[in-house]
PDB file of C-alpha atoms in Angstrom:
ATOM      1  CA  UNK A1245      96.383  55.484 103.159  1.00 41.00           C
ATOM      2  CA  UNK A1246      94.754  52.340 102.134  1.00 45.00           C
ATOM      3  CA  UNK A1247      96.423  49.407 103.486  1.00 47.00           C
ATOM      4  CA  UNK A1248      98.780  47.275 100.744  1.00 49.00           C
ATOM      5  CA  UNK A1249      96.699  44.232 101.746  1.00 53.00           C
ATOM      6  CA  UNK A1250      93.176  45.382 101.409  1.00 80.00           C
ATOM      7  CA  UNK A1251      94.090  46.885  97.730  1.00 94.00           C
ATOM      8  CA  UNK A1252      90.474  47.600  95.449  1.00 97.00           C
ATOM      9  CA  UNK A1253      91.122  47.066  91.807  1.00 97.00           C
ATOM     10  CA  UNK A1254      89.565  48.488  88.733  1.00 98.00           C
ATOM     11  CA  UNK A1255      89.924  47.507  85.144  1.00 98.00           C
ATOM     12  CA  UNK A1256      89.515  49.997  81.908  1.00 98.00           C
ATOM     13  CA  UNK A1257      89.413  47.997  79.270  1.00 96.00           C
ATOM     14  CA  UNK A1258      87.800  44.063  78.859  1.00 95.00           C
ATOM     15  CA  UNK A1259      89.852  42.885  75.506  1.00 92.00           C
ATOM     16  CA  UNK A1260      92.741  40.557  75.664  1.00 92.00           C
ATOM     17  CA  UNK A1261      94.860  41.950  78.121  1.00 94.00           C
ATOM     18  CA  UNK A1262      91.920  43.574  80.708  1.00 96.00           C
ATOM     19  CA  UNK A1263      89.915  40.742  80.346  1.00 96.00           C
ATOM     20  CA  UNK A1264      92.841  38.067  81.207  1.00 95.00           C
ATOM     21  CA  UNK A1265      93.852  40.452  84.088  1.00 97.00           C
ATOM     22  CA  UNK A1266      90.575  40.787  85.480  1.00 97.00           C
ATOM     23  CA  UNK A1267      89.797  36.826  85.053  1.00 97.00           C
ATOM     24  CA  UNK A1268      93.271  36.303  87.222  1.00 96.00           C
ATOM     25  CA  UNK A1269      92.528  38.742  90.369  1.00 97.00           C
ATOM     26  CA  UNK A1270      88.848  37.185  90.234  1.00 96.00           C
ATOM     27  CA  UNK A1271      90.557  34.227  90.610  1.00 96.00           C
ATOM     28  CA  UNK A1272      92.858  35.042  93.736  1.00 94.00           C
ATOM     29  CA  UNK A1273      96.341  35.044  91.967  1.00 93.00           C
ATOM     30  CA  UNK A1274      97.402  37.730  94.331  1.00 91.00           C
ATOM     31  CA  UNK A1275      96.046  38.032  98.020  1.00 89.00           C
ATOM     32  CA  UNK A1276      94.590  40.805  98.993  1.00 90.00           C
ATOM     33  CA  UNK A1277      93.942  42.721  95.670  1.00 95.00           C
ATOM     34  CA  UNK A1278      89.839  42.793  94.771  1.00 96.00           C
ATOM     35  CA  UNK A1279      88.338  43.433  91.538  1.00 97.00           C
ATOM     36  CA  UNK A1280      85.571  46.121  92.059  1.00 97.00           C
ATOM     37  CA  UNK A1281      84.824  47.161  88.754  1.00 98.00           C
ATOM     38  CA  UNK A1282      85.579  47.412  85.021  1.00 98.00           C
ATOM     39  CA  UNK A1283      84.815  49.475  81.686  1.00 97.00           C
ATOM     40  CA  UNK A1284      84.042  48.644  78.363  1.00 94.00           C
ATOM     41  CA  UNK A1285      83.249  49.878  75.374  1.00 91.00           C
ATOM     42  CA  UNK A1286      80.056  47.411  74.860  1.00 93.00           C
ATOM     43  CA  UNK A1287      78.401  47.420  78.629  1.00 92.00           C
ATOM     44  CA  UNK A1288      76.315  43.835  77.521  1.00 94.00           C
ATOM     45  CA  UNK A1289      79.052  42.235  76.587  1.00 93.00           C
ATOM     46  CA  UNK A1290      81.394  43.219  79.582  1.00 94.00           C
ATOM     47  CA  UNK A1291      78.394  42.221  81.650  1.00 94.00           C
ATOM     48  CA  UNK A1292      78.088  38.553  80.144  1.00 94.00           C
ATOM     49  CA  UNK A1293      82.043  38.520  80.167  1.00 93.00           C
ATOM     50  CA  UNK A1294      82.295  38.725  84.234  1.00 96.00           C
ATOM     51  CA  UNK A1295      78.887  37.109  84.946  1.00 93.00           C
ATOM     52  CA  UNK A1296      80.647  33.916  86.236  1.00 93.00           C
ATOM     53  CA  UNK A1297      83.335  35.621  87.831  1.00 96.00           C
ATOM     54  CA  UNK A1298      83.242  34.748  91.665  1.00 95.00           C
ATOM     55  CA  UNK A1299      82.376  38.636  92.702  1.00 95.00           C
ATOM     56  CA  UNK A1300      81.510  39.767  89.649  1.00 95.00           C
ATOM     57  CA  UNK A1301      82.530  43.509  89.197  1.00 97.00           C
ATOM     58  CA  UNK A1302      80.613  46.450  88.993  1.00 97.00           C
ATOM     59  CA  UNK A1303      80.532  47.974  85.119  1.00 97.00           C
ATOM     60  CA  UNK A1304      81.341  51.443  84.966  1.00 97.00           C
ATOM     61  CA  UNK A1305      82.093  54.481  82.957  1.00 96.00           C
ATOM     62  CA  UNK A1306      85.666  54.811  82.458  1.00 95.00           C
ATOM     63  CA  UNK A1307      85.755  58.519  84.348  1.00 94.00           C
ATOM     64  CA  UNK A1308      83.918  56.183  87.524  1.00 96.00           C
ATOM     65  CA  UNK A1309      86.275  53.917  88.037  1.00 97.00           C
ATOM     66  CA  UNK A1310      88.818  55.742  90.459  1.00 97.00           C
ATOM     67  CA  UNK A1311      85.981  56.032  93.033  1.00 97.00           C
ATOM     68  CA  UNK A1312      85.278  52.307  92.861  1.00 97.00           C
ATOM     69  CA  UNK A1313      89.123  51.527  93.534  1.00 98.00           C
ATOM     70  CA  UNK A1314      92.919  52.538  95.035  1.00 97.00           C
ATOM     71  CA  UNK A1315      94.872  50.871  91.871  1.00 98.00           C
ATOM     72  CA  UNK A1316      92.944  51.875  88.216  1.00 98.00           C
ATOM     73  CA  UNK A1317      94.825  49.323  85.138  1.00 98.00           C
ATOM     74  CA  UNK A1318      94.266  50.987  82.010  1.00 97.00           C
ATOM     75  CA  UNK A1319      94.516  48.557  79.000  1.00 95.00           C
ATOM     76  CA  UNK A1320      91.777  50.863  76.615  1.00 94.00           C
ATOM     77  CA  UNK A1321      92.435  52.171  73.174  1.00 91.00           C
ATOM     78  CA  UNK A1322      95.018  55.435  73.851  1.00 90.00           C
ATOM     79  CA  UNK A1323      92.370  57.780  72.503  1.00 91.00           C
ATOM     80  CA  UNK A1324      90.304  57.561  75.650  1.00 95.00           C
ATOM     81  CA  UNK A1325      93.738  57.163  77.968  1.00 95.00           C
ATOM     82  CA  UNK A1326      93.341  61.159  79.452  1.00 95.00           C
ATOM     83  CA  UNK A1327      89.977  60.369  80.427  1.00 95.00           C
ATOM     84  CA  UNK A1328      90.893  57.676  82.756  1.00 96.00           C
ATOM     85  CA  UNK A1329      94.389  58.836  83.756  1.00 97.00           C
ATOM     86  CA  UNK A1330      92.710  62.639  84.338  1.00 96.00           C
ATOM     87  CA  UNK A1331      90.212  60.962  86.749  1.00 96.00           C
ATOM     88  CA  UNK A1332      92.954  58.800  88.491  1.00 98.00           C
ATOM     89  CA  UNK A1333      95.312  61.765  89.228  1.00 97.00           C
ATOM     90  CA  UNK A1334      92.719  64.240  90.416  1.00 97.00           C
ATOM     91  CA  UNK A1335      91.708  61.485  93.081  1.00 97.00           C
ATOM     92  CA  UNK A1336      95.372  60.361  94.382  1.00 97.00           C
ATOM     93  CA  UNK A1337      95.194  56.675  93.104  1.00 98.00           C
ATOM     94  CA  UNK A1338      97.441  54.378  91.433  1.00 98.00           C
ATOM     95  CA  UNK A1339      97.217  54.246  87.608  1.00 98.00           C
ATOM     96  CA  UNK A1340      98.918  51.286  85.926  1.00 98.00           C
ATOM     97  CA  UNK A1341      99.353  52.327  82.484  1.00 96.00           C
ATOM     98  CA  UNK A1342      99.438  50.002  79.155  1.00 95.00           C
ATOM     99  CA  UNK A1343      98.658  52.875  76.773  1.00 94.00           C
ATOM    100  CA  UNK A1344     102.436  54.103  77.579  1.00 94.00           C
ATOM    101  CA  UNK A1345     102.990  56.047  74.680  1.00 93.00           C
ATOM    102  CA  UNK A1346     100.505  58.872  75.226  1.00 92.00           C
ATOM    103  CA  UNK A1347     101.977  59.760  78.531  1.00 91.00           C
ATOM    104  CA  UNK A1348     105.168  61.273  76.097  1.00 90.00           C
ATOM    105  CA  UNK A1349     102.974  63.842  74.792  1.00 88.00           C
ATOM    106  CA  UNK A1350     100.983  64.823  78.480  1.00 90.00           C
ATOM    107  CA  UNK A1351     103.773  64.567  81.043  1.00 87.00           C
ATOM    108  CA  UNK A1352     101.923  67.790  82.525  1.00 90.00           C
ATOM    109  CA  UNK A1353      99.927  64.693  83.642  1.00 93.00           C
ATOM    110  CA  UNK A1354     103.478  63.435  85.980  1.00 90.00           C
ATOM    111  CA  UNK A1355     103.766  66.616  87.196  1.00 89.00           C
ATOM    112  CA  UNK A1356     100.436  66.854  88.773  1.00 94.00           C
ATOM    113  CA  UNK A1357     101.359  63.369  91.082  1.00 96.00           C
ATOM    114  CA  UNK A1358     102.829  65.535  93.985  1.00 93.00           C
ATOM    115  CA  UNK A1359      99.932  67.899  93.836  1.00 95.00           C
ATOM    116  CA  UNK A1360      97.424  65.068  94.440  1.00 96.00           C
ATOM    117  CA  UNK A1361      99.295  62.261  96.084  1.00 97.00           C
ATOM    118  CA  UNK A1362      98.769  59.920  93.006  1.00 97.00           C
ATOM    119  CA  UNK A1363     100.766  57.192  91.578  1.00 97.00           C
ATOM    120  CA  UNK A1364     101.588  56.079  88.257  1.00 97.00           C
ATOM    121  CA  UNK A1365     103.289  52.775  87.870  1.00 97.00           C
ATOM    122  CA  UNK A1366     104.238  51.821  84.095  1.00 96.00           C
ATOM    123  CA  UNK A1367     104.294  47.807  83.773  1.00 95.00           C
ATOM    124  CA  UNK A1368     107.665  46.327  81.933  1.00 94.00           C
ATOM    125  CA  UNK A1369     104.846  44.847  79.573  1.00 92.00           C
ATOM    126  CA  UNK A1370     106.107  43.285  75.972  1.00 92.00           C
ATOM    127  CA  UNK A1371     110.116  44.111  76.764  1.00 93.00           C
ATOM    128  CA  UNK A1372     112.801  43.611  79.177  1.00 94.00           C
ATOM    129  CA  UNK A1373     115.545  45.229  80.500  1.00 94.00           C
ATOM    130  CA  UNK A1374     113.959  48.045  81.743  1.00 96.00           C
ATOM    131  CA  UNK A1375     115.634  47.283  85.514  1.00 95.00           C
ATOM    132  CA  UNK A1376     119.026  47.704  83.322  1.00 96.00           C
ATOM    133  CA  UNK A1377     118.410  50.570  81.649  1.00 97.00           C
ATOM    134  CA  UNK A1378     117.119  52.304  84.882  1.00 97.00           C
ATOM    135  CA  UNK A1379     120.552  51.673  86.386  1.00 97.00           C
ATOM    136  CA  UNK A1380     122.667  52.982  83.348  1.00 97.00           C
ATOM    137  CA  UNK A1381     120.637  56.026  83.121  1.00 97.00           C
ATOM    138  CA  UNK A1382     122.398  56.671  86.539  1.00 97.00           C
ATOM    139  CA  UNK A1383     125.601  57.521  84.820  1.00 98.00           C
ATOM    140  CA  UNK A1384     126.078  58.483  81.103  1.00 98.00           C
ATOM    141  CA  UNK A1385     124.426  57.133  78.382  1.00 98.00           C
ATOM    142  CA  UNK A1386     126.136  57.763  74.793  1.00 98.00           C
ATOM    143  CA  UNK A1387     122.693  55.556  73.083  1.00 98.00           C
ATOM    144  CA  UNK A1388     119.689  53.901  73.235  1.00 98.00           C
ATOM    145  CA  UNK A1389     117.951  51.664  70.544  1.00 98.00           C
ATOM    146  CA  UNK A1390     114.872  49.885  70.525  1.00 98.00           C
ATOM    147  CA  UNK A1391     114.332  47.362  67.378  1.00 98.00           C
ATOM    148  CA  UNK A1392     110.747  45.647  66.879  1.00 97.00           C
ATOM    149  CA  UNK A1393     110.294  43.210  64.745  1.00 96.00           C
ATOM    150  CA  UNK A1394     106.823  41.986  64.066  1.00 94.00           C
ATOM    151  CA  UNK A1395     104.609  39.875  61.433  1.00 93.00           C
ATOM    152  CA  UNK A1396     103.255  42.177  59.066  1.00 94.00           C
ATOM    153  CA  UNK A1397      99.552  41.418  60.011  1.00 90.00           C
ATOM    154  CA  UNK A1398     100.313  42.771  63.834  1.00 89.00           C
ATOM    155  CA  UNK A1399     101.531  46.507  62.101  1.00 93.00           C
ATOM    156  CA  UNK A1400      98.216  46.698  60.127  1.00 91.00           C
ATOM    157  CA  UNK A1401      95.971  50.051  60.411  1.00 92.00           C
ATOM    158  CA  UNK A1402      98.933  51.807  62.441  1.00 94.00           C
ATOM    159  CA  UNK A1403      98.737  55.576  61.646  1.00 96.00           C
ATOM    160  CA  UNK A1404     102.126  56.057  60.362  1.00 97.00           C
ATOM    161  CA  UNK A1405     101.418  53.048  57.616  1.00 97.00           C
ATOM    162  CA  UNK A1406      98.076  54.838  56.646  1.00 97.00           C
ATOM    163  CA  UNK A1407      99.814  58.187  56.499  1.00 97.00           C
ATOM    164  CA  UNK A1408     102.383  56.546  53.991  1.00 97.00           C
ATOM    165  CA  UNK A1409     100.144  54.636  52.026  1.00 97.00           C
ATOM    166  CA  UNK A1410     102.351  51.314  53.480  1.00 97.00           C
ATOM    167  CA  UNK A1411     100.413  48.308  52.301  1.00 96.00           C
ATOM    168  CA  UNK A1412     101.727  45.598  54.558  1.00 94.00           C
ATOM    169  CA  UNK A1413      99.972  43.074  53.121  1.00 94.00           C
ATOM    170  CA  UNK A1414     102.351  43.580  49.981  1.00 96.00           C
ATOM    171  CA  UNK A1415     105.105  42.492  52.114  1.00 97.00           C
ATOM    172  CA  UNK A1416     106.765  39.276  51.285  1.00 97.00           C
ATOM    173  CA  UNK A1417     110.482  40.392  52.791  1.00 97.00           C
ATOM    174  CA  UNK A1418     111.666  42.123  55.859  1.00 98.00           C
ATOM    175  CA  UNK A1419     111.224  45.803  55.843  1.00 98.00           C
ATOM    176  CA  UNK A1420     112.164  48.826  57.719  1.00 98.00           C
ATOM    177  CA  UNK A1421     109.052  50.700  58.036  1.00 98.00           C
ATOM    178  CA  UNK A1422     109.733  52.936  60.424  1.00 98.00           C
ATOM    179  CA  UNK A1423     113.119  55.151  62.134  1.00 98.00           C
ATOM    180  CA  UNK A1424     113.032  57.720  64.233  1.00 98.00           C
ATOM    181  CA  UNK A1425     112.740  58.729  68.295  1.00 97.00           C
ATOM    182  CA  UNK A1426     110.359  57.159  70.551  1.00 96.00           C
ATOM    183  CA  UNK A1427     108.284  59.887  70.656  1.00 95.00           C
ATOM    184  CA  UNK A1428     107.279  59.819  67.188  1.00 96.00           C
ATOM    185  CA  UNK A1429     106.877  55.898  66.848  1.00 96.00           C
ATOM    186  CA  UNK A1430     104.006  56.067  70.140  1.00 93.00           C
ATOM    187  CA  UNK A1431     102.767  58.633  67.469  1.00 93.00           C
ATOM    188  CA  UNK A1432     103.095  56.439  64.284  1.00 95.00           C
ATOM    189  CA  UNK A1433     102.254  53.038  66.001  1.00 94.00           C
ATOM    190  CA  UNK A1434     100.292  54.031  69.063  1.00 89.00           C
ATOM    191  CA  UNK A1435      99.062  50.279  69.239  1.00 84.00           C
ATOM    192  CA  UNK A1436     102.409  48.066  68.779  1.00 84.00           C
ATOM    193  CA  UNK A1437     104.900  50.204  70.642  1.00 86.00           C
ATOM    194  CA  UNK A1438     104.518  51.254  73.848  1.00 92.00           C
ATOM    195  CA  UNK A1439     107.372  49.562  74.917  1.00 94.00           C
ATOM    196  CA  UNK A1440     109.469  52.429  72.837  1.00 95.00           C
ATOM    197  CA  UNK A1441     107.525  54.716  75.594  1.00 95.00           C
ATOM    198  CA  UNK A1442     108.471  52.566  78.479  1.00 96.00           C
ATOM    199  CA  UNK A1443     112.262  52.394  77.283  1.00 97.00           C
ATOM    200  CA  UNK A1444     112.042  56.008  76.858  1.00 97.00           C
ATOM    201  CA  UNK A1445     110.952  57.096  80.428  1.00 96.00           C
ATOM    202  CA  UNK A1446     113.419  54.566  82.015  1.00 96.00           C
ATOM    203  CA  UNK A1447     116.251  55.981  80.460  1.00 97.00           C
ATOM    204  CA  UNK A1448     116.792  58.889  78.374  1.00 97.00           C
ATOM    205  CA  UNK A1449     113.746  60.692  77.167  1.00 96.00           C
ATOM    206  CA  UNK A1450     111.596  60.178  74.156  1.00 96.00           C
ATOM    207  CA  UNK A1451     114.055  62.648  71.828  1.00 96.00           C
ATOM    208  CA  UNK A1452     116.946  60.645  72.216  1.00 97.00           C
ATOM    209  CA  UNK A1453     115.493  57.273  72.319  1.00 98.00           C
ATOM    210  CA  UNK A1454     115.766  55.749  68.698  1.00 98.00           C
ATOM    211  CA  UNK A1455     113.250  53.261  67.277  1.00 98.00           C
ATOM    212  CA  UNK A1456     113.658  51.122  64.398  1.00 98.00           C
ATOM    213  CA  UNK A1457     110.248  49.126  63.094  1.00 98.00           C
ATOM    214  CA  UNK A1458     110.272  46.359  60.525  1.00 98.00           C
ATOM    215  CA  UNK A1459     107.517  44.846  58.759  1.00 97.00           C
ATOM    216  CA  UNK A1460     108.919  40.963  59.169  1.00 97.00           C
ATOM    217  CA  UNK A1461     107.071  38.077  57.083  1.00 97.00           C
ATOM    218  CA  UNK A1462     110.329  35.750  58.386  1.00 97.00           C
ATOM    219  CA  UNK A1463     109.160  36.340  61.949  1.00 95.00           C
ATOM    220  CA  UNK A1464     106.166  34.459  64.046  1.00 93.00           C
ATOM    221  CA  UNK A1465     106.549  36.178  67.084  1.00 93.00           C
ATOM    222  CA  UNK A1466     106.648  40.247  68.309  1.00 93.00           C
ATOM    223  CA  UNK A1467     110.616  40.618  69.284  1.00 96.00           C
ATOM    224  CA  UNK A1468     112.563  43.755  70.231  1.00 97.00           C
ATOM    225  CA  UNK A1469     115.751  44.069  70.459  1.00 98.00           C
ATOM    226  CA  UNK A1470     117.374  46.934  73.129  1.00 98.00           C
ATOM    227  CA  UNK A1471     120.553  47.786  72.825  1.00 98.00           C
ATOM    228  CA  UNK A1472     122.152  50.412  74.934  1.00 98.00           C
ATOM    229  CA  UNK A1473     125.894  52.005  75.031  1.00 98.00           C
ATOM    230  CA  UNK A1474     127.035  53.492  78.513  1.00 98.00           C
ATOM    231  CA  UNK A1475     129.110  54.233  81.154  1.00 97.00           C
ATOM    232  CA  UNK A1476     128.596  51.179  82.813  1.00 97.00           C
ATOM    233  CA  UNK A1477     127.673  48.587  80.918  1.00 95.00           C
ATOM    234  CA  UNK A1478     126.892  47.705  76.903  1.00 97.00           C
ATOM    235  CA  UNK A1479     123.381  46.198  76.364  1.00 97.00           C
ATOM    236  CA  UNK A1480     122.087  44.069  73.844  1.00 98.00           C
ATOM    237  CA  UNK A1481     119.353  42.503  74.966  1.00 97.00           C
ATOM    238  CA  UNK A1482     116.177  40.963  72.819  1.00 97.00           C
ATOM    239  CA  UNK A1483     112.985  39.333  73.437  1.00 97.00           C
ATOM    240  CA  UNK A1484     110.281  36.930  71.305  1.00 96.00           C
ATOM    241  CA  UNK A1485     106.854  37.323  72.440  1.00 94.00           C
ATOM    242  CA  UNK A1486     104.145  35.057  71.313  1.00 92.00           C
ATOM    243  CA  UNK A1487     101.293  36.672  69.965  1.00 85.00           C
ATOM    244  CA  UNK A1488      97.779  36.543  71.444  1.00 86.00           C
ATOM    245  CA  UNK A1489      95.696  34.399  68.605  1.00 82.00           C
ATOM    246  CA  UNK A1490      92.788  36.793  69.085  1.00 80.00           C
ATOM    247  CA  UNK A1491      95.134  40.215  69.092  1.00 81.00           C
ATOM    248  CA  UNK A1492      98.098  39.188  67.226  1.00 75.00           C
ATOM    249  CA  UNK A1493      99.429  42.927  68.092  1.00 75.00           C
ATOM    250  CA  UNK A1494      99.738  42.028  71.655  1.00 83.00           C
ATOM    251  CA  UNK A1495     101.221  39.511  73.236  1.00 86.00           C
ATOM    252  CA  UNK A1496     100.680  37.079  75.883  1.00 92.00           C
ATOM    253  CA  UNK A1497     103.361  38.111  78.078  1.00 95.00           C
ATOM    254  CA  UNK A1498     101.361  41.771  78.277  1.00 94.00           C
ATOM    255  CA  UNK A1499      98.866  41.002  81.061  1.00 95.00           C
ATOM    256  CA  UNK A1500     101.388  38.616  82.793  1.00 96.00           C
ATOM    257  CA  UNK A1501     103.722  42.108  83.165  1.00 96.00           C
ATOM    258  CA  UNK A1502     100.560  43.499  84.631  1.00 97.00           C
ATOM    259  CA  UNK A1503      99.685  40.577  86.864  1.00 96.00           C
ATOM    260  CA  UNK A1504     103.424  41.145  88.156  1.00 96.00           C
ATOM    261  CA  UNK A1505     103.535  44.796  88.621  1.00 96.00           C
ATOM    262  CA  UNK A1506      99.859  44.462  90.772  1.00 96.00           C
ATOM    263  CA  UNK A1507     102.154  41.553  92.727  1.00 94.00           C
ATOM    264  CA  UNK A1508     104.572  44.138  93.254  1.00 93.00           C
ATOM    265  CA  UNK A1509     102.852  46.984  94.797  1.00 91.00           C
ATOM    266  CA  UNK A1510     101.070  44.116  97.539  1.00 88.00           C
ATOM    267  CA  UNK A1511     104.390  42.866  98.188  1.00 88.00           C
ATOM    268  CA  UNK A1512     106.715  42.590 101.062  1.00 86.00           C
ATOM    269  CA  UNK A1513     109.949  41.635  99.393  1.00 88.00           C
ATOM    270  CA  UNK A1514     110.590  43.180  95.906  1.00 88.00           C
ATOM    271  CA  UNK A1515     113.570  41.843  93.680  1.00 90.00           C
ATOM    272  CA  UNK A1516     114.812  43.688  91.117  1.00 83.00           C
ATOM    273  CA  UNK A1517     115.153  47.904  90.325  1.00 75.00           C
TER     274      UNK A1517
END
């Protein structure tokens, strides 16, 4: 096994989150963790992006970079997610997922981890709470509801919208564009909420997990709202992330959650679930 402080690092992805990641663990934000190589879509460009980086990385394809490194971060469109995660899990590494939502509809993918000694590692990314709703799913869990509320620029070309000829650009109030589990909004919105998939696996499953998305022109920044009934505790619990000005989809607190989850799995003290 590698040792925790000598952990190599590889990026899929170079756009707002990889590229702020990547810029950070060039940088030395967490001892011990090196960046050994990335993948992007436009090899030039990822080549001129890391050129002043102190080691700059080596550019790879995506299926390359589990041989180049012990902890793989995918933040790449979910289309090419089973490429890298297939590659990650057949070689026993670490996979640190931002394309959540796909996992829902492969978790033949979690049950190959025993078989090959790999790791997935899902970063708390846009929400919170998930530490909570870990510890109520415990006990019983009567509910579980995820609200997102976003501008309706950041909801623009999801699949569901398309499919329901939603023009959000006609939106001048707040609207309830989507309801149903969390296995059908990664479907619908495959780009805006992942965190429905990361709610889902910490607690109750995608099928019972309900998701509520509104088209909001009163809003400036991405919130959700989690609110949970259990057991132990009543949850209602709700976040305002600012949006990156180049990806207004995403927001900045995205590739801090991954900055934090890399800090965690070099760390000698962990607080929190």
């Amino acid at each position: 096994m590698t040792n925790k402080q000598n952990q190599r690092i590889a990026i899929a992805g170079l756009g707002t989150i990889g590229l702020e990641v990547a810029r950070r663990i060039d940088a030395g934000v967490i001892p011990g963790l090196a960046l050994t190589a990335v993948s992007a879509r436009d090899r030039d460009r990822a080549a001129k992006r890391v050129a002043g980086f102190q080691s700059p990385p080596k550019i790879l394809p995506l299926g390359d970079l589990a041989g180049e490194a012990d902890i793989v971060v995918e933040c790449a469109p979910a289309a090419v997610f089973m490429e890298i995660a297939d590659s990650v899990v057949a070689q026993g590494r670490t996979l640190v997922p931002l394309s959540v939502g796909v996992l829902l509809n492969h978790l033949d993918l979690i049950e190959r981890l025993e078989e090959t000694g790999a790791r997935i590692v899902v970063p708390t990314g846009a929400l919170l709470g998930l530490d909570a709703v870990k510890a109520v799913a415990e006990g019983e869990v009567e509910s579980i509801r995820l609200t997102t509320r976003k501008p309706p620029a950041g909801l623009k070309g999801a699949p569901h919208l398309v499919q329901n000829a939603i023009d959000v650009d006609a939106i001048t109030t707040p609207t309830k564009v989507f309801s149903g589990n969390a296995r059908e909004a990664a479907t619908g919105f495959p780009a805006n909420v992942n965190v429905g998939a990361a709610l889902a696996l910490a607690g109750i499953g995608p099928e019972r997990t309900e998701v509520e998305i509104w088209a909001d022109p009163t809003v400036t920044r991405n919130t959700h709202t989690v609110t949970v009934e259990s057991d132990s505790s009543r949850l209602n619990m709700t976040i305002e992330n600012i949006p990156t000005p180049e990806n207004p989809p995403t927001g900045k607190i995205t590739a801090l959650s991954v900055i934090a989850t890399l800090r965690r799995l070099t760390a000698s003290m962990i607080v929190g679930t």
